[in-house]
Amino acid sequence: MDILRLFFDCDEFCGVFEPPLRALQLSDGRRRRQRRSTLSASEVMTIVILFQVSGFRNFKTYYTQHVCQHLRGEFPDLVSYGRFVELQSKIVLPLAAFLHTRFCQCTGISFIDSTPIKVCHNLRIKSNKVFRELANRGKTSTGWFYGFKVHLVINDCGELLAVMITPGNMDDRKPAPRLARRLWGKLFGDRGYISKELFDQLWGTGVQLITKIRKNMKNKLMPMLDKILLRKRALSETVND
């Protein structure tokens, strides 16, 4: 990934997004110390995004052993790891908004899927406090988990079209209409999206939902092209990884 190009995009976005955001922020009347950082918000965003394509599984190792040792030239004002963790929390909203500017165009062939984000091991659910008010138990084809679900829609090129994060107990079919608002053509999903009501709702907006059938359902004729494209649904798993 071109670091310079990525930083340019993040910096241009922050220049437009941050001023109106600061104007909308409310104060509780308390005076707080405003500690200025040597790293700008766009630099923090760039480092966080680069982590996703770095191959590292642990962010602390990535920051201390890769960024601090090999990217000093690109980021000369790096801070300690502890301070960077504090800065990360401040760019969650800009990063989420920046993601929406990266969505691509629908090509008429789309794939929808969800993947779990486990907050902790199932044996530690009762002792978990960080996401107690947000996370929930859910079930996937691989078993039960505690955490969240990421629902996403991609086109046939693997480009992101829509994304949503929900509690782990959210039915995959519930956020589907909202995710498909900008779509047209055919939408391929797994058996978790089987629903006559959902099919009719999407059909009314110009989207044809195509899924595999369950064993207890009557078989229906399907065009060969749709069968082939249904096999390509695994492309969404690659994007999830």
PDB file of C-alpha atoms in Angstrom:
ATOM      1  CA  MET A   1       0.000   0.000   0.000  1.00  0.00           C
ATOM      2  CA  ASP A   2       1.227   3.479  -0.910  1.00  0.00           C
ATOM      3  CA  ILE A   3       1.708   5.197   2.474  1.00  0.00           C
ATOM      4  CA  LEU A   4       1.977   8.662   0.958  1.00  0.00           C
ATOM      5  CA  ARG A   5      -1.260   8.277  -0.987  1.00  0.00           C
ATOM      6  CA  LEU A   6      -3.065   6.872   2.046  1.00  0.00           C
ATOM      7  CA  PHE A   7      -1.871   9.703   4.282  1.00  0.00           C
ATOM      8  CA  PHE A   8      -2.891  12.276   1.664  1.00  0.00           C
ATOM      9  CA  ASP A   9      -6.432  10.850   1.534  1.00  0.00           C
ATOM     10  CA  CYS A  10      -6.702  10.762   5.349  1.00  0.00           C
ATOM     11  CA  ASP A  11      -5.294  14.274   5.724  1.00  0.00           C
ATOM     12  CA  GLU A  12      -7.635  15.734   3.102  1.00  0.00           C
ATOM     13  CA  PHE A  13     -10.586  14.036   4.782  1.00  0.00           C
ATOM     14  CA  CYS A  14      -9.640  15.276   8.266  1.00  0.00           C
ATOM     15  CA  GLY A  15      -9.266  18.803   6.943  1.00  0.00           C
ATOM     16  CA  VAL A  16     -12.911  18.745   5.865  1.00  0.00           C
ATOM     17  CA  PHE A  17     -14.380  16.589   8.640  1.00  0.00           C
ATOM     18  CA  GLU A  18     -12.786  17.949  11.830  1.00  0.00           C
ATOM     19  CA  PRO A  19     -13.828  21.671  11.786  1.00  0.00           C
ATOM     20  CA  PRO A  20     -17.615  21.034  11.703  1.00  0.00           C
ATOM     21  CA  LEU A  21     -17.176  18.175  14.186  1.00  0.00           C
ATOM     22  CA  ARG A  22     -15.482  20.479  16.706  1.00  0.00           C
ATOM     23  CA  ALA A  23     -18.250  23.032  16.209  1.00  0.00           C
ATOM     24  CA  LEU A  24     -20.906  20.444  17.089  1.00  0.00           C
ATOM     25  CA  GLN A  25     -19.193  19.127  20.219  1.00  0.00           C
ATOM     26  CA  LEU A  26     -20.805  20.055  23.519  1.00  0.00           C
ATOM     27  CA  SER A  27     -19.040  20.792  26.792  1.00  0.00           C
ATOM     28  CA  ASP A  28     -20.175  19.803  30.281  1.00  0.00           C
ATOM     29  CA  GLY A  29     -18.722  23.014  31.707  1.00  0.00           C
ATOM     30  CA  ARG A  30     -15.707  21.425  33.338  1.00  0.00           C
ATOM     31  CA  ARG A  31     -12.231  22.654  32.544  1.00  0.00           C
ATOM     32  CA  ARG A  32      -9.918  19.935  31.320  1.00  0.00           C
ATOM     33  CA  ARG A  33      -6.333  19.880  30.292  1.00  0.00           C
ATOM     34  CA  GLN A  34      -6.031  19.825  26.524  1.00  0.00           C
ATOM     35  CA  ARG A  35      -2.916  17.826  25.840  1.00  0.00           C
ATOM     36  CA  ARG A  36      -1.748  18.418  22.297  1.00  0.00           C
ATOM     37  CA  SER A  37      -0.217  15.524  20.450  1.00  0.00           C
ATOM     38  CA  THR A  38       2.768  15.594  18.127  1.00  0.00           C
ATOM     39  CA  LEU A  39       0.878  13.112  15.930  1.00  0.00           C
ATOM     40  CA  SER A  40      -2.008  14.497  13.912  1.00  0.00           C
ATOM     41  CA  ALA A  41      -5.328  12.664  13.581  1.00  0.00           C
ATOM     42  CA  SER A  42      -4.552  11.845   9.944  1.00  0.00           C
ATOM     43  CA  GLU A  43      -1.235  10.252  10.957  1.00  0.00           C
ATOM     44  CA  VAL A  44      -2.946   8.137  13.613  1.00  0.00           C
ATOM     45  CA  MET A  45      -5.567   7.045  11.081  1.00  0.00           C
ATOM     46  CA  THR A  46      -2.872   6.153   8.557  1.00  0.00           C
ATOM     47  CA  ILE A  47      -0.996   3.977  11.057  1.00  0.00           C
ATOM     48  CA  VAL A  48      -4.181   2.209  12.142  1.00  0.00           C
ATOM     49  CA  ILE A  49      -5.190   1.489   8.532  1.00  0.00           C
ATOM     50  CA  LEU A  50      -1.698   0.264   7.636  1.00  0.00           C
ATOM     51  CA  PHE A  51      -1.933  -2.266  10.470  1.00  0.00           C
ATOM     52  CA  GLN A  52      -4.783  -4.020   8.636  1.00  0.00           C
ATOM     53  CA  VAL A  53      -2.538  -4.832   5.664  1.00  0.00           C
ATOM     54  CA  SER A  54       0.698  -5.326   7.588  1.00  0.00           C
ATOM     55  CA  GLY A  55       0.272  -9.022   8.339  1.00  0.00           C
ATOM     56  CA  PHE A  56       0.721  -8.429  12.083  1.00  0.00           C
ATOM     57  CA  ARG A  57      -1.866  -9.978  14.416  1.00  0.00           C
ATOM     58  CA  ASN A  58      -0.906  -7.936  17.466  1.00  0.00           C
ATOM     59  CA  PHE A  59      -1.080  -4.142  17.275  1.00  0.00           C
ATOM     60  CA  LYS A  60       1.453  -3.561  20.057  1.00  0.00           C
ATOM     61  CA  THR A  61       4.055  -5.657  18.239  1.00  0.00           C
ATOM     62  CA  TYR A  62       3.227  -3.890  14.980  1.00  0.00           C
ATOM     63  CA  TYR A  63       3.638  -0.427  16.507  1.00  0.00           C
ATOM     64  CA  THR A  64       6.745  -1.038  18.641  1.00  0.00           C
ATOM     65  CA  GLN A  65       8.671  -3.310  16.281  1.00  0.00           C
ATOM     66  CA  HIS A  66       7.589  -2.095  12.849  1.00  0.00           C
ATOM     67  CA  VAL A  67       6.304   1.478  12.976  1.00  0.00           C
ATOM     68  CA  CYS A  68       8.791   2.753  15.581  1.00  0.00           C
ATOM     69  CA  GLN A  69      11.741   1.013  13.937  1.00  0.00           C
ATOM     70  CA  HIS A  70      11.052   1.162  10.197  1.00  0.00           C
ATOM     71  CA  LEU A  71       8.643   4.082   9.650  1.00  0.00           C
ATOM     72  CA  ARG A  72      10.458   6.862  11.509  1.00  0.00           C
ATOM     73  CA  GLY A  73      11.084   8.621   8.230  1.00  0.00           C
ATOM     74  CA  GLU A  74       7.380   8.735   7.388  1.00  0.00           C
ATOM     75  CA  PHE A  75       6.291   9.561  10.971  1.00  0.00           C
ATOM     76  CA  PRO A  76       9.107  11.546  12.642  1.00  0.00           C
ATOM     77  CA  ASP A  77       7.031  12.601  15.678  1.00  0.00           C
ATOM     78  CA  LEU A  78       5.992   9.180  16.936  1.00  0.00           C
ATOM     79  CA  VAL A  79       4.761   8.871  20.516  1.00  0.00           C
ATOM     80  CA  SER A  80       4.992   6.019  23.001  1.00  0.00           C
ATOM     81  CA  TYR A  81       2.711   3.028  22.621  1.00  0.00           C
ATOM     82  CA  GLY A  82       0.666   4.005  25.694  1.00  0.00           C
ATOM     83  CA  ARG A  83       0.068   7.497  24.337  1.00  0.00           C
ATOM     84  CA  PHE A  84      -0.841   6.111  20.910  1.00  0.00           C
ATOM     85  CA  VAL A  85      -3.528   3.914  22.493  1.00  0.00           C
ATOM     86  CA  GLU A  86      -5.053   7.093  23.966  1.00  0.00           C
ATOM     87  CA  LEU A  87      -5.001   8.778  20.559  1.00  0.00           C
ATOM     88  CA  GLN A  88      -6.686   5.791  18.943  1.00  0.00           C
ATOM     89  CA  SER A  89      -9.870   6.349  20.911  1.00  0.00           C
ATOM     90  CA  LYS A  90     -10.139   9.876  19.514  1.00  0.00           C
ATOM     91  CA  ILE A  91     -10.134   8.851  15.854  1.00  0.00           C
ATOM     92  CA  VAL A  92     -12.887   6.215  16.033  1.00  0.00           C
ATOM     93  CA  LEU A  93     -15.573   8.568  14.701  1.00  0.00           C
ATOM     94  CA  PRO A  94     -13.398  10.118  11.930  1.00  0.00           C
ATOM     95  CA  LEU A  95     -12.229   6.638  10.933  1.00  0.00           C
ATOM     96  CA  ALA A  96     -15.804   5.355  10.686  1.00  0.00           C
ATOM     97  CA  ALA A  97     -16.802   8.375   8.592  1.00  0.00           C
ATOM     98  CA  PHE A  98     -13.715   7.942   6.404  1.00  0.00           C
ATOM     99  CA  LEU A  99     -14.757   4.344   5.739  1.00  0.00           C
ATOM    100  CA  HIS A 100     -18.008   5.559   4.209  1.00  0.00           C
ATOM    101  CA  THR A 101     -16.060   7.655   1.703  1.00  0.00           C
ATOM    102  CA  ARG A 102     -14.252   4.499   0.540  1.00  0.00           C
ATOM    103  CA  PHE A 103     -17.411   2.658  -0.556  1.00  0.00           C
ATOM    104  CA  CYS A 104     -17.404   1.691  -4.232  1.00  0.00           C
ATOM    105  CA  GLN A 105     -20.146   1.451  -6.839  1.00  0.00           C
ATOM    106  CA  CYS A 106     -22.600  -1.409  -7.176  1.00  0.00           C
ATOM    107  CA  THR A 107     -22.064  -3.485 -10.329  1.00  0.00           C
ATOM    108  CA  GLY A 108     -25.372  -5.361 -10.227  1.00  0.00           C
ATOM    109  CA  ILE A 109     -23.768  -8.431  -8.605  1.00  0.00           C
ATOM    110  CA  SER A 110     -23.351  -8.170  -4.820  1.00  0.00           C
ATOM    111  CA  PHE A 111     -22.596 -10.525  -1.946  1.00  0.00           C
ATOM    112  CA  ILE A 112     -23.797 -10.132   1.637  1.00  0.00           C
ATOM    113  CA  ASP A 113     -22.339 -11.872   4.665  1.00  0.00           C
ATOM    114  CA  SER A 114     -21.637 -11.475   8.368  1.00  0.00           C
ATOM    115  CA  THR A 115     -18.734 -12.476  10.573  1.00  0.00           C
ATOM    116  CA  PRO A 116     -18.432 -12.608  14.383  1.00  0.00           C
ATOM    117  CA  ILE A 117     -16.109 -10.451  16.469  1.00  0.00           C
ATOM    118  CA  LYS A 118     -15.467 -12.301  19.704  1.00  0.00           C
ATOM    119  CA  VAL A 119     -14.979 -10.052  22.725  1.00  0.00           C
ATOM    120  CA  CYS A 120     -13.704 -12.856  24.943  1.00  0.00           C
ATOM    121  CA  HIS A 121     -13.703 -16.612  25.403  1.00  0.00           C
ATOM    122  CA  ASN A 122     -17.061 -18.133  26.286  1.00  0.00           C
ATOM    123  CA  LEU A 123     -15.756 -19.158  29.711  1.00  0.00           C
ATOM    124  CA  ARG A 124     -14.990 -15.512  30.546  1.00  0.00           C
ATOM    125  CA  ILE A 125     -18.331 -14.007  29.538  1.00  0.00           C
ATOM    126  CA  LYS A 126     -19.515 -13.352  33.092  1.00  0.00           C
ATOM    127  CA  SER A 127     -16.276 -11.626  34.082  1.00  0.00           C
ATOM    128  CA  ASN A 128     -16.085  -9.402  30.987  1.00  0.00           C
ATOM    129  CA  LYS A 129     -16.801  -5.741  31.763  1.00  0.00           C
ATOM    130  CA  VAL A 130     -15.590  -3.769  28.744  1.00  0.00           C
ATOM    131  CA  PHE A 131     -18.572  -4.385  26.422  1.00  0.00           C
ATOM    132  CA  ARG A 132     -21.100  -5.626  28.968  1.00  0.00           C
ATOM    133  CA  GLU A 133     -23.774  -3.140  27.856  1.00  0.00           C
ATOM    134  CA  LEU A 134     -23.182  -3.640  24.126  1.00  0.00           C
ATOM    135  CA  ALA A 135     -22.071  -7.188  23.344  1.00  0.00           C
ATOM    136  CA  ASN A 136     -24.349 -10.230  23.305  1.00  0.00           C
ATOM    137  CA  ARG A 137     -24.247 -13.954  22.793  1.00  0.00           C
ATOM    138  CA  GLY A 138     -24.757 -15.087  19.241  1.00  0.00           C
ATOM    139  CA  LYS A 139     -24.503 -18.229  17.177  1.00  0.00           C
ATOM    140  CA  THR A 140     -22.887 -18.905  13.813  1.00  0.00           C
ATOM    141  CA  SER A 141     -22.297 -22.050  11.800  1.00  0.00           C
ATOM    142  CA  THR A 142     -19.181 -22.692  13.901  1.00  0.00           C
ATOM    143  CA  GLY A 143     -20.901 -22.381  17.289  1.00  0.00           C
ATOM    144  CA  TRP A 144     -21.740 -19.884  20.032  1.00  0.00           C
ATOM    145  CA  PHE A 145     -19.731 -16.734  20.718  1.00  0.00           C
ATOM    146  CA  TYR A 146     -19.936 -13.538  22.771  1.00  0.00           C
ATOM    147  CA  GLY A 147     -19.411 -10.203  21.049  1.00  0.00           C
ATOM    148  CA  PHE A 148     -20.527  -8.456  17.888  1.00  0.00           C
ATOM    149  CA  LYS A 149     -21.288  -9.147  14.242  1.00  0.00           C
ATOM    150  CA  VAL A 150     -19.910  -7.294  11.256  1.00  0.00           C
ATOM    151  CA  HIS A 151     -22.365  -7.297   8.359  1.00  0.00           C
ATOM    152  CA  LEU A 152     -20.949  -6.280   4.998  1.00  0.00           C
ATOM    153  CA  VAL A 153     -21.853  -6.134   1.335  1.00  0.00           C
ATOM    154  CA  ILE A 154     -19.274  -6.316  -1.456  1.00  0.00           C
ATOM    155  CA  ASN A 155     -19.459  -6.310  -5.241  1.00  0.00           C
ATOM    156  CA  ASP A 156     -18.076  -8.977  -7.567  1.00  0.00           C
ATOM    157  CA  CYS A 157     -14.653  -7.257  -7.476  1.00  0.00           C
ATOM    158  CA  GLY A 158     -14.405  -7.600  -3.683  1.00  0.00           C
ATOM    159  CA  GLU A 159     -14.941  -3.867  -3.140  1.00  0.00           C
ATOM    160  CA  LEU A 160     -16.888  -2.716  -0.086  1.00  0.00           C
ATOM    161  CA  LEU A 161     -20.413  -1.379  -0.644  1.00  0.00           C
ATOM    162  CA  ALA A 162     -21.869  -1.245   2.878  1.00  0.00           C
ATOM    163  CA  VAL A 163     -20.962  -2.271   6.423  1.00  0.00           C
ATOM    164  CA  MET A 164     -22.700  -2.390   9.809  1.00  0.00           C
ATOM    165  CA  ILE A 165     -21.742  -3.565  13.314  1.00  0.00           C
ATOM    166  CA  THR A 166     -24.456  -5.094  15.518  1.00  0.00           C
ATOM    167  CA  PRO A 167     -24.621  -7.121  18.763  1.00  0.00           C
ATOM    168  CA  GLY A 168     -23.877 -10.812  18.356  1.00  0.00           C
ATOM    169  CA  ASN A 169     -27.511 -11.874  18.790  1.00  0.00           C
ATOM    170  CA  MET A 170     -28.751  -9.810  15.839  1.00  0.00           C
ATOM    171  CA  ASP A 171     -30.478 -11.839  13.105  1.00  0.00           C
ATOM    172  CA  ASP A 172     -28.556 -11.494   9.829  1.00  0.00           C
ATOM    173  CA  ARG A 173     -31.783 -10.714   7.970  1.00  0.00           C
ATOM    174  CA  LYS A 174     -32.663  -7.663  10.073  1.00  0.00           C
ATOM    175  CA  PRO A 175     -29.964  -5.219   8.830  1.00  0.00           C
ATOM    176  CA  ALA A 176     -30.104  -6.547   5.239  1.00  0.00           C
ATOM    177  CA  PRO A 177     -32.637  -3.971   3.895  1.00  0.00           C
ATOM    178  CA  ARG A 178     -30.585  -1.079   5.249  1.00  0.00           C
ATOM    179  CA  LEU A 179     -27.376  -2.519   3.805  1.00  0.00           C
ATOM    180  CA  ALA A 180     -29.024  -2.963   0.416  1.00  0.00           C
ATOM    181  CA  ARG A 181     -30.342   0.605   0.084  1.00  0.00           C
ATOM    182  CA  ARG A 182     -27.798   1.572  -2.579  1.00  0.00           C
ATOM    183  CA  LEU A 183     -27.872  -1.755  -4.421  1.00  0.00           C
ATOM    184  CA  TRP A 184     -29.504  -2.952  -7.595  1.00  0.00           C
ATOM    185  CA  GLY A 185     -29.430  -6.235  -9.496  1.00  0.00           C
ATOM    186  CA  LYS A 186     -28.694  -9.523  -7.707  1.00  0.00           C
ATOM    187  CA  LEU A 187     -27.681 -10.007  -4.076  1.00  0.00           C
ATOM    188  CA  PHE A 188     -26.198 -13.386  -3.069  1.00  0.00           C
ATOM    189  CA  GLY A 189     -26.199 -14.628   0.526  1.00  0.00           C
ATOM    190  CA  ASP A 190     -26.036 -17.812   2.571  1.00  0.00           C
ATOM    191  CA  ARG A 191     -28.937 -19.750   4.099  1.00  0.00           C
ATOM    192  CA  GLY A 192     -29.092 -17.325   7.021  1.00  0.00           C
ATOM    193  CA  TYR A 193     -30.822 -14.797   4.744  1.00  0.00           C
ATOM    194  CA  ILE A 194     -33.674 -17.093   3.668  1.00  0.00           C
ATOM    195  CA  SER A 195     -36.913 -15.202   4.233  1.00  0.00           C
ATOM    196  CA  LYS A 196     -39.927 -14.623   2.009  1.00  0.00           C
ATOM    197  CA  GLU A 197     -40.585 -11.264   3.669  1.00  0.00           C
ATOM    198  CA  LEU A 198     -36.998 -10.153   3.109  1.00  0.00           C
ATOM    199  CA  PHE A 199     -37.098 -11.335  -0.509  1.00  0.00           C
ATOM    200  CA  ASP A 200     -40.309  -9.395  -1.193  1.00  0.00           C
ATOM    201  CA  GLN A 201     -38.970  -6.280   0.546  1.00  0.00           C
ATOM    202  CA  LEU A 202     -35.741  -6.283  -1.470  1.00  0.00           C
ATOM    203  CA  TRP A 203     -37.552  -7.167  -4.690  1.00  0.00           C
ATOM    204  CA  GLY A 204     -39.639  -4.029  -4.251  1.00  0.00           C
ATOM    205  CA  THR A 205     -36.442  -1.948  -4.276  1.00  0.00           C
ATOM    206  CA  GLY A 206     -35.022  -3.605  -7.393  1.00  0.00           C
ATOM    207  CA  VAL A 207     -32.799  -6.178  -5.668  1.00  0.00           C
ATOM    208  CA  GLN A 208     -33.162  -9.936  -6.209  1.00  0.00           C
ATOM    209  CA  LEU A 209     -32.039 -11.969  -3.198  1.00  0.00           C
ATOM    210  CA  ILE A 210     -30.518 -15.335  -4.142  1.00  0.00           C
ATOM    211  CA  THR A 211     -29.579 -17.953  -1.545  1.00  0.00           C
ATOM    212  CA  LYS A 212     -29.078 -21.686  -1.275  1.00  0.00           C
ATOM    213  CA  ILE A 213     -32.034 -23.727  -0.044  1.00  0.00           C
ATOM    214  CA  ARG A 214     -32.347 -25.756   3.133  1.00  0.00           C
ATOM    215  CA  LYS A 215     -32.731 -29.524   3.090  1.00  0.00           C
ATOM    216  CA  ASN A 216     -36.411 -29.342   4.065  1.00  0.00           C
ATOM    217  CA  MET A 217     -37.266 -26.886   1.274  1.00  0.00           C
ATOM    218  CA  LYS A 218     -38.572 -27.731  -2.164  1.00  0.00           C
ATOM    219  CA  ASN A 219     -35.993 -27.468  -4.899  1.00  0.00           C
ATOM    220  CA  LYS A 220     -36.494 -24.751  -7.494  1.00  0.00           C
ATOM    221  CA  LEU A 221     -34.937 -24.247 -10.875  1.00  0.00           C
ATOM    222  CA  MET A 222     -32.144 -21.688 -10.898  1.00  0.00           C
ATOM    223  CA  PRO A 223     -30.275 -20.240 -13.908  1.00  0.00           C
ATOM    224  CA  MET A 224     -26.795 -21.708 -14.311  1.00  0.00           C
ATOM    225  CA  LEU A 225     -25.225 -18.239 -14.027  1.00  0.00           C
ATOM    226  CA  ASP A 226     -26.847 -17.743 -10.615  1.00  0.00           C
ATOM    227  CA  LYS A 227     -25.545 -21.134  -9.447  1.00  0.00           C
ATOM    228  CA  ILE A 228     -22.018 -20.211 -10.508  1.00  0.00           C
ATOM    229  CA  LEU A 229     -22.191 -16.792  -8.851  1.00  0.00           C
ATOM    230  CA  LEU A 230     -23.584 -18.354  -5.685  1.00  0.00           C
ATOM    231  CA  ARG A 231     -20.391 -20.390  -5.421  1.00  0.00           C
ATOM    232  CA  LYS A 232     -18.383 -17.163  -5.576  1.00  0.00           C
ATOM    233  CA  ARG A 233     -19.976 -16.045  -2.307  1.00  0.00           C
ATOM    234  CA  ALA A 234     -16.783 -17.208  -0.560  1.00  0.00           C
ATOM    235  CA  LEU A 235     -15.223 -13.973  -1.835  1.00  0.00           C
ATOM    236  CA  SER A 236     -16.819 -12.250   1.150  1.00  0.00           C
ATOM    237  CA  GLU A 237     -14.881 -14.557   3.511  1.00  0.00           C
ATOM    238  CA  THR A 238     -11.655 -13.255   1.988  1.00  0.00           C
ATOM    239  CA  VAL A 239     -12.749  -9.678   2.662  1.00  0.00           C
ATOM    240  CA  ASN A 240     -13.711 -10.634   6.227  1.00  0.00           C
ATOM    241  CA  ASP A 241     -10.230 -12.012   6.871  1.00  0.00           C
TER     242      ASP A 241
END
